[in-house]
């Protein structure tokens, strides 16, 4: 589309410095367990930069799609401990996108409160089932 | 953390009761952190803070307005992450959205004010009529002016949503028959945040309210009391047509070769260089587009007095500076002269605004 001419299809070289930042964060995670996150939406990455970043980080063993107030996609990159997390909002536009340098992104874990609520619900369901069977 | 009502359950509890997992809060906190340029690692702590907070009581008053601001916030395709704001707040009064009407509605406002004295957020869209004691805009037999004073007196903070509430907007445009003024001219003893725009970007409305709930304070504001996170950059700073501006490549009309090639819209009236808002980054309609991407210059709708700036289709230098020749030179010379012309336009506009009578006065 003509209007999109000049939106920045070229490589800016930003991915080189971003990869250095990821490497530093991953070393810190390996040595001290310090977790980090990089907000990709706050960086002026061109579409070409984004493709280059995705290619250089590659894909790892894990990919998940979550249905949480719209879709969220999370995948581990080819570097263990480096996760790509993409939240989609209205109309499937990207509402948030981060690189998470962590053993496991928080959003993949079940929260303690949700676990407690689920335990109660399951106990109640079992109780109801038993009552129905006894009746 | 604002205490938002003694008998209200925490947000975590009320979400759990509706089968909404904590992941939703985490996702929303991440989304907010991105919007408000907060450190991405803050989202976990923000999610925990939100879970422990009560639902924030909000009273929403609509005065001299067109309802576009309410539409902006409510028009989305659920369920999306943007909708989460409605789980965080208790919208205790909104004439546009509430089911109650008449006396019952007015009682709801007074009851909410009483129950959340000093703790509720007052959101206002629309300007306030002041001429002849405000009789040109009334509701339930009371002037907007009186209702604003009465309600704001008990609020924790006021958020002026839209350019009419923030700066007077279209009702205050010449000749301003109702003596319309912005909310900040009436409410002077409470923090008043301006989320300007005609309408404002929904993320800016929701983000500001959610920030208050999470941190118990208002976000950092600019000199016009707008949250810097959304109004820190000009449209021009973030415009994808900027490389054409820098090269001096301008559309001269809406159907010429320049327009077809997507060149800069400065010469057909774009006010992007003096307009501060997040349209170029957050965009509209679920991130689909924004006016410049759709081929029209920025109208400058988030700036004070945008309606009376001399014409939407006149270049900035003509509309603000009244000197087309300067623009011609700037356009031809590209970046350096262009930047100088923008700087001059800004100064000139500031001077013009200062010299002009305040929005509330009839011109
Ligand atoms: S003048 Fe308008 S169209 Fe041109 S670069 Fe600036 S904001 Fe974009």
GROMACS .gro file of C-alpha atoms and ligand atoms in nm:
model
  506
    1UNK     CA    1   0.000   0.000   0.000
    2UNK     CA    2   0.145   0.336  -0.098
    3UNK     CA    3   0.063   0.491   0.238
    4UNK     CA    4   0.283   0.243   0.408
    5UNK     CA    5   0.583   0.340   0.200
    6UNK     CA    6   0.853   0.455   0.434
    7UNK     CA    7   0.726   0.269   0.740
    8UNK     CA    8   1.079   0.138   0.778
    9UNK     CA    9   1.132  -0.191   0.605
   10UNK     CA   10   1.510  -0.167   0.630
   11UNK     CA   11   1.744  -0.316   0.889
   12UNK     CA   12   1.865  -0.060   1.142
   13UNK     CA   13   2.134  -0.269   1.311
   14UNK     CA   14   1.941  -0.254   1.638
   15UNK     CA   15   1.920  -0.633   1.656
   16UNK     CA   16   2.298  -0.657   1.712
   17UNK     CA   17   2.279  -0.448   2.028
   18UNK     CA   18   1.960  -0.623   2.137
   19UNK     CA   19   2.128  -0.962   2.105
   20UNK     CA   20   2.414  -0.832   2.323
   21UNK     CA   21   2.158  -0.727   2.586
   22UNK     CA   22   1.991  -1.068   2.572
   23UNK     CA   23   2.331  -1.238   2.608
   24UNK     CA   24   2.416  -1.031   2.916
   25UNK     CA   25   2.076  -1.105   3.072
   26UNK     CA   26   2.106  -1.477   2.997
   27UNK     CA   27   2.452  -1.492   3.155
   28UNK     CA   28   2.309  -1.324   3.465
   29UNK     CA   29   2.025  -1.578   3.474
   30UNK     CA   30   2.273  -1.865   3.443
   31UNK     CA   31   2.510  -1.732   3.709
   32UNK     CA   32   2.283  -1.567   3.966
   33UNK     CA   33   1.929  -1.665   3.870
   34UNK     CA   34   1.842  -1.300   3.800
   35UNK     CA   35   1.541  -1.273   3.571
   36UNK     CA   36   1.495  -0.996   3.318
   37UNK     CA   37   1.252  -0.880   3.052
   38UNK     CA   38   1.291  -0.660   2.745
   39UNK     CA   39   0.989  -0.472   2.610
   40UNK     CA   40   1.008  -0.508   2.233
   41UNK     CA   41   0.724  -0.265   2.167
   42UNK     CA   42   0.917   0.020   2.326
   43UNK     CA   43   1.202  -0.024   2.076
   44UNK     CA   44   1.183   0.133   1.730
   45UNK     CA   45   1.228  -0.199   1.553
   46UNK     CA   46   1.137  -0.207   1.185
   47UNK     CA   47   0.950  -0.511   1.052
   48UNK     CA   48   1.280  -0.625   0.900
   49UNK     CA   49   1.455  -0.589   1.237
   50UNK     CA   50   1.182  -0.798   1.399
   51UNK     CA   51   1.220  -1.073   1.140
   52UNK     CA   52   1.595  -1.067   1.189
   53UNK     CA   53   1.557  -1.092   1.567
   54UNK     CA   54   1.318  -1.386   1.531
   55UNK     CA   55   1.560  -1.560   1.293
   56UNK     CA   56   1.861  -1.507   1.518
   57UNK     CA   57   1.684  -1.627   1.832
   58UNK     CA   58   1.522  -1.919   1.654
   59UNK     CA   59   1.264  -2.156   1.798
   60UNK     CA   60   1.312  -2.397   2.086
   61UNK     CA   61   1.122  -2.695   2.220
   62UNK     CA   62   0.824  -2.526   2.382
   63UNK     CA   63   0.542  -2.321   2.234
   64UNK     CA   64   0.212  -2.238   2.403
   65UNK     CA   65  -0.104  -2.052   2.310
   66UNK     CA   66  -0.310  -1.911   2.596
   67UNK     CA   67  -0.667  -1.793   2.585
   68UNK     CA   68  -0.647  -1.516   2.844
   69UNK     CA   69  -0.848  -1.203   2.765
   70UNK     CA   70  -0.760  -1.262   2.402
   71UNK     CA   71  -0.478  -1.475   2.268
   72UNK     CA   72  -0.125  -1.490   2.406
   73UNK     CA   73   0.158  -1.675   2.233
   74UNK     CA   74   0.467  -1.783   2.422
   75UNK     CA   75   0.759  -1.980   2.289
   76UNK     CA   76   1.104  -2.066   2.405
   77UNK     CA   77   1.368  -1.953   2.162
   78UNK     CA   78   1.658  -2.174   2.056
   79UNK     CA   79   1.840  -2.039   2.364
   80UNK     CA   80   1.703  -2.209   2.675
   81UNK     CA   81   1.585  -1.947   2.920
   82UNK     CA   82   1.504  -1.690   2.652
   83UNK     CA   83   1.128  -1.678   2.588
   84UNK     CA   84   0.930  -1.471   2.340
   85UNK     CA   85   0.594  -1.360   2.477
   86UNK     CA   86   0.332  -1.191   2.258
   87UNK     CA   87  -0.002  -1.065   2.391
   88UNK     CA   88  -0.269  -1.001   2.132
   89UNK     CA   89  -0.547  -0.750   2.197
   90UNK     CA   90  -0.852  -0.631   2.004
   91UNK     CA   91  -0.848  -0.733   1.639
   92UNK     CA   92  -0.546  -0.953   1.710
   93UNK     CA   93  -0.310  -0.657   1.710
   94UNK     CA   94  -0.003  -0.690   1.929
   95UNK     CA   95  -0.088  -0.538   2.268
   96UNK     CA   96   0.238  -0.635   2.433
   97UNK     CA   97   0.555  -0.812   2.329
   98UNK     CA   98   0.849  -0.898   2.551
   99UNK     CA   99   1.153  -1.117   2.563
  100UNK     CA  100   1.150  -1.289   2.900
  101UNK     CA  101   1.482  -1.416   3.030
  102UNK     CA  102   1.363  -1.664   3.288
  103UNK     CA  103   1.341  -2.040   3.348
  104UNK     CA  104   0.962  -2.018   3.296
  105UNK     CA  105   0.747  -1.713   3.215
  106UNK     CA  106   0.508  -1.623   3.498
  107UNK     CA  107   0.207  -1.644   3.270
  108UNK     CA  108   0.265  -2.016   3.210
  109UNK     CA  109   0.259  -2.097   3.581
  110UNK     CA  110  -0.061  -2.154   3.776
  111UNK     CA  111  -0.095  -1.885   4.043
  112UNK     CA  112  -0.120  -2.006   4.404
  113UNK     CA  113  -0.463  -1.841   4.443
  114UNK     CA  114  -0.593  -2.012   4.129
  115UNK     CA  115  -0.461  -2.345   4.256
  116UNK     CA  116  -0.632  -2.295   4.592
  117UNK     CA  117  -0.959  -2.199   4.421
  118UNK     CA  118  -0.932  -2.501   4.190
  119UNK     CA  119  -0.870  -2.736   4.484
  120UNK     CA  120  -1.186  -2.612   4.652
  121UNK     CA  121  -1.385  -2.641   4.331
  122UNK     CA  122  -1.264  -2.994   4.265
  123UNK     CA  123  -1.346  -3.104   4.622
  124UNK     CA  124  -1.694  -2.954   4.586
  125UNK     CA  125  -1.748  -3.121   4.248
  126UNK     CA  126  -1.644  -3.460   4.391
  127UNK     CA  127  -1.872  -3.410   4.686
  128UNK     CA  128  -2.164  -3.322   4.455
  129UNK     CA  129  -2.091  -3.629   4.239
  130UNK     CA  130  -2.090  -3.852   4.545
  131UNK     CA  131  -2.417  -3.706   4.671
  132UNK     CA  132  -2.578  -3.763   4.333
  133UNK     CA  133  -2.453  -4.122   4.327
  134UNK     CA  134  -2.577  -4.184   4.685
  135UNK     CA  135  -2.920  -4.042   4.612
  136UNK     CA  136  -0.296   0.184   4.753
  137UNK     CA  137  -0.630   0.364   4.748
  138UNK     CA  138  -0.881   0.217   4.987
  139UNK     CA  139  -1.180   0.193   4.763
  140UNK     CA  140  -1.462   0.083   4.977
  141UNK     CA  141  -1.458  -0.107   5.300
  142UNK     CA  142  -1.708  -0.373   5.209
  143UNK     CA  143  -1.578  -0.442   4.860
  144UNK     CA  144  -1.394  -0.767   4.794
  145UNK     CA  145  -1.044  -0.748   4.650
  146UNK     CA  146  -1.001  -0.753   4.276
  147UNK     CA  147  -0.838  -1.094   4.304
  148UNK     CA  148  -1.145  -1.229   4.484
  149UNK     CA  149  -1.396  -1.075   4.246
  150UNK     CA  150  -1.207  -1.204   3.942
  151UNK     CA  151  -1.183  -1.551   4.094
  152UNK     CA  152  -1.557  -1.546   4.163
  153UNK     CA  153  -1.614  -1.492   3.792
  154UNK     CA  154  -1.371  -1.762   3.688
  155UNK     CA  155  -1.110  -1.514   3.559
  156UNK     CA  156  -0.764  -1.646   3.637
  157UNK     CA  157  -0.474  -1.446   3.776
  158UNK     CA  158  -0.307  -1.487   3.439
  159UNK     CA  159  -0.549  -1.222   3.310
  160UNK     CA  160  -0.423  -0.975   3.569
  161UNK     CA  161  -0.064  -1.062   3.486
  162UNK     CA  162  -0.129  -1.009   3.120
  163UNK     CA  163  -0.307  -0.682   3.187
  164UNK     CA  164  -0.024  -0.563   3.411
  165UNK     CA  165   0.225  -0.646   3.135
  166UNK     CA  166   0.013  -0.460   2.885
  167UNK     CA  167  -0.007  -0.157   3.117
  168UNK     CA  168   0.366  -0.162   3.188
  169UNK     CA  169   0.428  -0.151   2.813
  170UNK     CA  170   0.176   0.130   2.761
  171UNK     CA  171   0.313   0.345   3.040
  172UNK     CA  172   0.680   0.275   2.970
  173UNK     CA  173   0.728   0.106   3.307
  174UNK     CA  174   1.002  -0.155   3.350
  175UNK     CA  175   0.867  -0.483   3.208
  176UNK     CA  176   0.975  -0.669   3.522
  177UNK     CA  177   0.733  -0.451   3.719
  178UNK     CA  178   0.435  -0.636   3.582
  179UNK     CA  179   0.448  -0.921   3.837
  180UNK     CA  180   0.445  -0.675   4.131
  181UNK     CA  181   0.173  -0.472   3.958
  182UNK     CA  182  -0.043  -0.781   3.914
  183UNK     CA  183  -0.005  -0.866   4.284
  184UNK     CA  184  -0.089  -0.507   4.382
  185UNK     CA  185  -0.397  -0.508   4.161
  186UNK     CA  186  -0.513  -0.841   4.302
  187UNK     CA  187  -0.501  -0.703   4.655
  188UNK     CA  188  -0.674  -0.375   4.572
  189UNK     CA  189  -1.046  -0.314   4.594
  190UNK     CA  190  -1.239  -0.230   4.281
  191UNK     CA  191  -1.194   0.142   4.227
  192UNK     CA  192  -1.515   0.338   4.258
  193UNK     CA  193  -1.565   0.564   3.956
  194UNK     CA  194  -1.833   0.826   3.908
  195UNK     CA  195  -1.858   0.940   3.547
  196UNK     CA  196  -2.029   1.269   3.468
  197UNK     CA  197  -2.112   1.377   3.113
  198UNK     CA  198  -2.161   1.748   3.043
  199UNK     CA  199  -2.138   1.941   2.714
  200UNK     CA  200  -2.015   1.651   2.504
  201UNK     CA  201  -2.101   1.425   2.211
  202UNK     CA  202  -2.054   1.085   2.386
  203UNK     CA  203  -1.760   1.008   2.157
  204UNK     CA  204  -1.531   0.979   2.459
  205UNK     CA  205  -1.750   0.710   2.621
  206UNK     CA  206  -1.772   0.535   2.284
  207UNK     CA  207  -1.395   0.540   2.259
  208UNK     CA  208  -1.354   0.355   2.588
  209UNK     CA  209  -1.640   0.111   2.552
  210UNK     CA  210  -1.622   0.022   2.184
  211UNK     CA  211  -1.402  -0.283   2.167
  212UNK     CA  212  -1.440  -0.638   2.064
  213UNK     CA  213  -1.462  -0.853   2.373
  214UNK     CA  214  -1.313  -1.041   2.528
  215UNK     CA  215  -0.985  -0.861   2.495
  216UNK     CA  216  -0.714  -0.750   2.728
  217UNK     CA  217  -0.825  -0.389   2.679
  218UNK     CA  218  -1.161  -0.474   2.842
  219UNK     CA  219  -0.993  -0.564   3.169
  220UNK     CA  220  -1.034  -0.207   3.292
  221UNK     CA  221  -1.404  -0.282   3.346
  222UNK     CA  222  -1.308  -0.557   3.588
  223UNK     CA  223  -1.088  -0.317   3.783
  224UNK     CA  224  -1.343  -0.044   3.839
  225UNK     CA  225  -1.685  -0.019   3.988
  226UNK     CA  226  -1.862   0.226   3.761
  227UNK     CA  227  -2.102   0.355   4.023
  228UNK     CA  228  -2.261   0.626   3.814
  229UNK     CA  229  -2.267   0.693   3.442
  230UNK     CA  230  -2.573   0.844   3.281
  231UNK     CA  231  -2.480   0.693   2.948
  232UNK     CA  232  -2.413   0.339   3.063
  233UNK     CA  233  -2.621   0.284   3.376
  234UNK     CA  234  -2.956   0.107   3.372
  235UNK     CA  235  -3.115   0.331   3.633
  236UNK     CA  236  -3.276   0.659   3.534
  237UNK     CA  237  -3.449   0.957   3.690
  238UNK     CA  238  -3.454   0.988   4.067
  239UNK     CA  239  -3.302   0.643   4.117
  240UNK     CA  240  -3.001   0.741   3.906
  241UNK     CA  241  -2.943   1.062   4.098
  242UNK     CA  242  -2.971   0.873   4.425
  243UNK     CA  243  -2.709   0.630   4.298
  244UNK     CA  244  -2.463   0.914   4.249
  245UNK     CA  245  -2.522   1.052   4.598
  246UNK     CA  246  -2.501   0.704   4.751
  247UNK     CA  247  -2.174   0.628   4.571
  248UNK     CA  248  -2.030   0.962   4.684
  249UNK     CA  249  -2.128   0.888   5.042
  250UNK     CA  250  -1.994   0.531   5.039
  251UNK     CA  251  -1.660   0.629   4.887
  252UNK     CA  252  -1.609   0.978   5.025
  253UNK     CA  253  -1.263   1.108   4.939
  254UNK     CA  254  -1.176   0.783   4.757
  255UNK     CA  255  -1.363   0.772   4.431
  256UNK     CA  256  -1.230   0.888   4.097
  257UNK     CA  257  -1.448   1.143   3.923
  258UNK     CA  258  -1.432   1.115   3.545
  259UNK     CA  259  -1.580   1.400   3.346
  260UNK     CA  260  -1.637   1.421   2.974
  261UNK     CA  261  -1.763   1.744   2.824
  262UNK     CA  262  -1.702   2.107   2.909
  263UNK     CA  263  -1.883   2.304   3.175
  264UNK     CA  264  -2.124   2.582   3.089
  265UNK     CA  265  -2.070   2.883   3.317
  266UNK     CA  266  -2.262   3.165   3.148
  267UNK     CA  267  -2.566   3.274   3.348
  268UNK     CA  268  -2.469   3.034   3.627
  269UNK     CA  269  -2.447   2.742   3.387
  270UNK     CA  270  -2.813   2.721   3.292
  271UNK     CA  271  -2.733   2.624   2.932
  272UNK     CA  272  -2.651   2.267   3.031
  273UNK     CA  273  -2.856   2.101   3.302
  274UNK     CA  274  -2.952   1.753   3.407
  275UNK     CA  275  -3.215   1.641   3.655
  276UNK     CA  276  -3.287   2.006   3.723
  277UNK     CA  277  -2.930   2.086   3.825
  278UNK     CA  278  -2.669   2.269   3.624
  279UNK     CA  279  -2.355   2.077   3.524
  280UNK     CA  280  -2.165   2.345   3.710
  281UNK     CA  281  -2.342   2.270   4.038
  282UNK     CA  282  -2.315   1.889   3.998
  283UNK     CA  283  -1.945   1.916   3.920
  284UNK     CA  284  -1.874   2.128   4.226
  285UNK     CA  285  -2.082   1.902   4.449
  286UNK     CA  286  -1.927   1.577   4.324
  287UNK     CA  287  -1.566   1.694   4.291
  288UNK     CA  288  -1.570   1.813   4.652
  289UNK     CA  289  -1.579   1.447   4.766
  290UNK     CA  290  -1.350   1.293   4.499
  291UNK     CA  291  -0.993   1.171   4.542
  292UNK     CA  292  -0.899   1.294   4.195
  293UNK     CA  293  -1.064   1.413   3.878
  294UNK     CA  294  -0.990   1.285   3.529
  295UNK     CA  295  -1.101   1.511   3.248
  296UNK     CA  296  -1.162   1.281   2.956
  297UNK     CA  297  -1.157   1.438   2.612
  298UNK     CA  298  -1.059   1.780   2.486
  299UNK     CA  299  -1.391   1.939   2.591
  300UNK     CA  300  -1.341   1.851   2.958
  301UNK     CA  301  -0.966   1.911   2.941
  302UNK     CA  302  -0.953   2.237   2.749
  303UNK     CA  303  -1.309   2.345   2.668
  304UNK     CA  304  -1.301   2.184   2.323
  305UNK     CA  305  -1.567   2.247   2.064
  306UNK     CA  306  -1.829   2.396   2.303
  307UNK     CA  307  -1.569   2.659   2.395
  308UNK     CA  308  -1.486   2.736   2.032
  309UNK     CA  309  -1.570   3.087   1.916
  310UNK     CA  310  -1.822   3.234   1.989
  311UNK     CA  311  -1.861   3.005   2.289
  312UNK     CA  312  -2.229   3.086   2.353
  313UNK     CA  313  -2.255   2.886   2.677
  314UNK     CA  314  -1.940   3.022   2.841
  315UNK     CA  315  -1.789   2.674   2.829
  316UNK     CA  316  -1.476   2.617   3.037
  317UNK     CA  317  -1.257   2.315   3.113
  318UNK     CA  318  -1.309   2.121   3.436
  319UNK     CA  319  -0.976   2.249   3.572
  320UNK     CA  320  -1.116   2.603   3.583
  321UNK     CA  321  -1.389   2.493   3.821
  322UNK     CA  322  -1.208   2.229   4.025
  323UNK     CA  323  -0.900   2.397   4.164
  324UNK     CA  324  -0.846   2.215   4.492
  325UNK     CA  325  -0.816   1.857   4.362
  326UNK     CA  326  -0.570   1.692   4.126
  327UNK     CA  327  -0.714   1.715   3.774
  328UNK     CA  328  -0.563   1.496   3.504
  329UNK     CA  329  -0.633   1.581   3.142
  330UNK     CA  330  -0.670   1.299   2.891
  331UNK     CA  331  -0.728   1.512   2.586
  332UNK     CA  332  -0.825   1.405   2.236
  333UNK     CA  333  -1.145   1.421   2.035
  334UNK     CA  334  -1.198   1.148   2.135
  335UNK     CA  335  -0.905   1.042   2.354
  336UNK     CA  336  -0.723   0.715   2.296
  337UNK     CA  337  -0.900   0.449   2.508
  338UNK     CA  338  -0.570   0.305   2.635
  339UNK     CA  339  -0.484   0.647   2.777
  340UNK     CA  340  -0.811   0.662   2.974
  341UNK     CA  341  -0.786   0.303   3.097
  342UNK     CA  342  -0.410   0.320   3.159
  343UNK     CA  343  -0.441   0.629   3.378
  344UNK     CA  344  -0.720   0.479   3.590
  345UNK     CA  345  -0.537   0.147   3.621
  346UNK     CA  346  -0.215   0.325   3.720
  347UNK     CA  347  -0.401   0.502   4.000
  348UNK     CA  348  -0.547   0.174   4.126
  349UNK     CA  349  -0.210  -0.001   4.112
  350UNK     CA  350   0.015   0.265   4.260
  351UNK     CA  351  -0.232   0.477   4.458
  352UNK     CA  352  -0.110   0.792   4.282
  353UNK     CA  353  -0.141   0.966   3.950
  354UNK     CA  354   0.115   0.912   3.675
  355UNK     CA  355   0.371   1.176   3.577
  356UNK     CA  356   0.203   1.466   3.396
  357UNK     CA  357   0.313   1.722   3.137
  358UNK     CA  358   0.267   2.101   3.159
  359UNK     CA  359  -0.098   2.062   3.051
  360UNK     CA  360  -0.156   1.793   3.316
  361UNK     CA  361  -0.163   1.510   3.063
  362UNK     CA  362   0.006   1.178   3.143
  363UNK     CA  363   0.352   1.189   2.988
  364UNK     CA  364   0.334   0.821   2.901
  365UNK     CA  365   0.074   0.904   2.635
  366UNK     CA  366   0.139   1.270   2.560
  367UNK     CA  367   0.519   1.284   2.586
  368UNK     CA  368   0.586   1.272   2.211
  369UNK     CA  369   0.436   1.470   1.928
  370UNK     CA  370   0.258   1.292   1.645
  371UNK     CA  371   0.535   1.425   1.422
  372UNK     CA  372   0.806   1.265   1.646
  373UNK     CA  373   0.656   0.920   1.586
  374UNK     CA  374   0.504   0.964   1.240
  375UNK     CA  375   0.599   0.701   0.986
  376UNK     CA  376   0.583   0.972   0.712
  377UNK     CA  377   0.861   1.163   0.887
  378UNK     CA  378   1.137   1.052   0.646
  379UNK     CA  379   0.945   1.234   0.369
  380UNK     CA  380   0.919   1.546   0.579
  381UNK     CA  381   1.291   1.529   0.642
  382UNK     CA  382   1.358   1.497   0.269
  383UNK     CA  383   1.118   1.783   0.185
  384UNK     CA  384   0.872   1.556   0.000
  385UNK     CA  385   0.520   1.689   0.055
  386UNK     CA  386   0.173   1.611  -0.081
  387UNK     CA  387   0.037   1.939  -0.219
  388UNK     CA  388  -0.323   1.818  -0.249
  389UNK     CA  389  -0.516   1.507  -0.151
  390UNK     CA  390  -0.507   1.351  -0.495
  391UNK     CA  391  -0.166   1.441  -0.629
  392UNK     CA  392   0.132   1.214  -0.683
  393UNK     CA  393   0.275   1.301  -0.341
  394UNK     CA  394  -0.046   1.192  -0.168
  395UNK     CA  395  -0.049   0.868  -0.367
  396UNK     CA  396   0.313   0.804  -0.271
  397UNK     CA  397   0.239   0.854   0.098
  398UNK     CA  398   0.447   1.170   0.135
  399UNK     CA  399   0.426   1.410   0.427
  400UNK     CA  400   0.091   1.591   0.476
  401UNK     CA  401   0.234   1.910   0.627
  402UNK     CA  402   0.132   2.128   0.335
  403UNK     CA  403  -0.227   2.001   0.334
  404UNK     CA  404  -0.267   2.106   0.695
  405UNK     CA  405  -0.119   1.836   0.918
  406UNK     CA  406  -0.087   1.963   1.276
  407UNK     CA  407   0.128   1.667   1.384
  408UNK     CA  408   0.433   1.882   1.463
  409UNK     CA  409   0.253   2.071   1.742
  410UNK     CA  410   0.023   1.793   1.863
  411UNK     CA  411   0.111   1.567   2.152
  412UNK     CA  412  -0.068   1.234   2.159
  413UNK     CA  413  -0.004   0.862   2.103
  414UNK     CA  414  -0.210   0.808   1.785
  415UNK     CA  415   0.100   0.734   1.576
  416UNK     CA  416   0.205   0.449   1.805
  417UNK     CA  417  -0.111   0.308   1.967
  418UNK     CA  418  -0.333   0.390   1.669
  419UNK     CA  419  -0.713   0.341   1.652
  420UNK     CA  420  -0.970   0.067   1.603
  421UNK     CA  421  -0.764  -0.206   1.761
  422UNK     CA  422  -0.436  -0.072   1.624
  423UNK     CA  423  -0.554  -0.070   1.263
  424UNK     CA  424  -0.468   0.284   1.158
  425UNK     CA  425  -0.463   0.651   1.252
  426UNK     CA  426  -0.564   0.960   1.052
  427UNK     CA  427  -0.226   1.017   0.886
  428UNK     CA  428  -0.201   0.651   0.786
  429UNK     CA  429  -0.548   0.686   0.634
  430UNK     CA  430  -0.433   0.982   0.425
  431UNK     CA  431  -0.554   1.281   0.629
  432UNK     CA  432  -0.342   1.524   0.824
  433UNK     CA  433  -0.361   1.539   1.204
  434UNK     CA  434  -0.623   1.793   1.322
  435UNK     CA  435  -0.442   1.856   1.648
  436UNK     CA  436  -0.748   1.751   1.847
  437UNK     CA  437  -0.560   1.687   2.172
  438UNK     CA  438  -0.434   2.045   2.195
  439UNK     CA  439  -0.607   2.344   2.355
  440UNK     CA  440  -0.816   2.554   2.116
  441UNK     CA  441  -0.765   2.317   1.823
  442UNK     CA  442  -1.094   2.423   1.665
  443UNK     CA  443  -0.995   2.787   1.638
  444UNK     CA  444  -0.646   2.753   1.498
  445UNK     CA  445  -0.720   2.892   1.156
  446UNK     CA  446  -0.820   2.595   0.942
  447UNK     CA  447  -0.763   2.221   0.926
  448UNK     CA  448  -0.640   2.234   0.566
  449UNK     CA  449  -0.403   2.526   0.598
  450UNK     CA  450  -0.042   2.446   0.667
  451UNK     CA  451   0.072   2.510   1.022
  452UNK     CA  452   0.274   2.809   0.919
  453UNK     CA  453  -0.033   2.966   0.754
  454UNK     CA  454  -0.287   2.868   1.018
  455UNK     CA  455  -0.074   2.949   1.317
  456UNK     CA  456   0.176   3.196   1.185
  457UNK     CA  457  -0.028   3.351   0.910
  458UNK     CA  458   0.269   3.342   0.672
  459UNK     CA  459   0.257   3.093   0.389
  460UNK     CA  460   0.584   3.210   0.243
  461UNK     CA  461   0.778   3.077   0.540
  462UNK     CA  462   0.620   2.736   0.497
  463UNK     CA  463   0.703   2.730   0.127
  464UNK     CA  464   1.066   2.784   0.213
  465UNK     CA  465   1.059   2.525   0.486
  466UNK     CA  466   0.898   2.267   0.266
  467UNK     CA  467   1.145   2.323  -0.013
  468UNK     CA  468   1.448   2.320   0.212
  469UNK     CA  469   1.344   2.011   0.403
  470UNK     CA  470   1.467   1.912   0.747
  471UNK     CA  471   1.652   2.213   0.881
  472UNK     CA  472   1.415   2.481   0.765
  473UNK     CA  473   1.120   2.255   0.839
  474UNK     CA  474   1.229   2.201   1.197
  475UNK     CA  475   1.284   2.574   1.238
  476UNK     CA  476   0.940   2.646   1.102
  477UNK     CA  477   0.786   2.396   1.343
  478UNK     CA  478   0.972   2.550   1.634
  479UNK     CA  479   0.855   2.895   1.527
  480UNK     CA  480   0.501   2.766   1.484
  481UNK     CA  481   0.508   2.626   1.836
  482UNK     CA  482   0.631   2.954   1.981
  483UNK     CA  483   0.384   3.151   1.779
  484UNK     CA  484   0.101   2.925   1.883
  485UNK     CA  485   0.196   2.954   2.248
  486UNK     CA  486   0.204   3.331   2.215
  487UNK     CA  487  -0.128   3.332   2.031
  488UNK     CA  488  -0.285   3.109   2.294
  489UNK     CA  489  -0.158   3.332   2.571
  490UNK     CA  490  -0.284   3.644   2.397
  491UNK     CA  491  -0.621   3.491   2.317
  492UNK     CA  492  -0.889   3.508   2.578
  493UNK     CA  493  -0.936   3.199   2.790
  494UNK     CA  494  -1.160   2.926   2.651
  495UNK     CA  495  -1.441   3.018   2.883
  496UNK     CA  496  -1.476   3.371   2.755
  497UNK     CA  497  -1.691   3.455   2.463
  498UNK     CA  498  -1.480   3.592   2.183
  499LIG     S1  499   0.384   1.689   0.925
  499LIG    FE1  500   0.227   1.534   0.970
  499LIG     S2  501   0.238   1.384   0.803
  499LIG    FE2  502   0.427   1.507   0.798
  499LIG     S3  503   0.573   1.389   0.917
  499LIG    FE3  504   0.482   1.536   1.055
  499LIG     S4  505   0.309   1.432   1.151
  499LIG    FE4  506   0.369   1.310   0.970
   0.00000   0.00000   0.00000
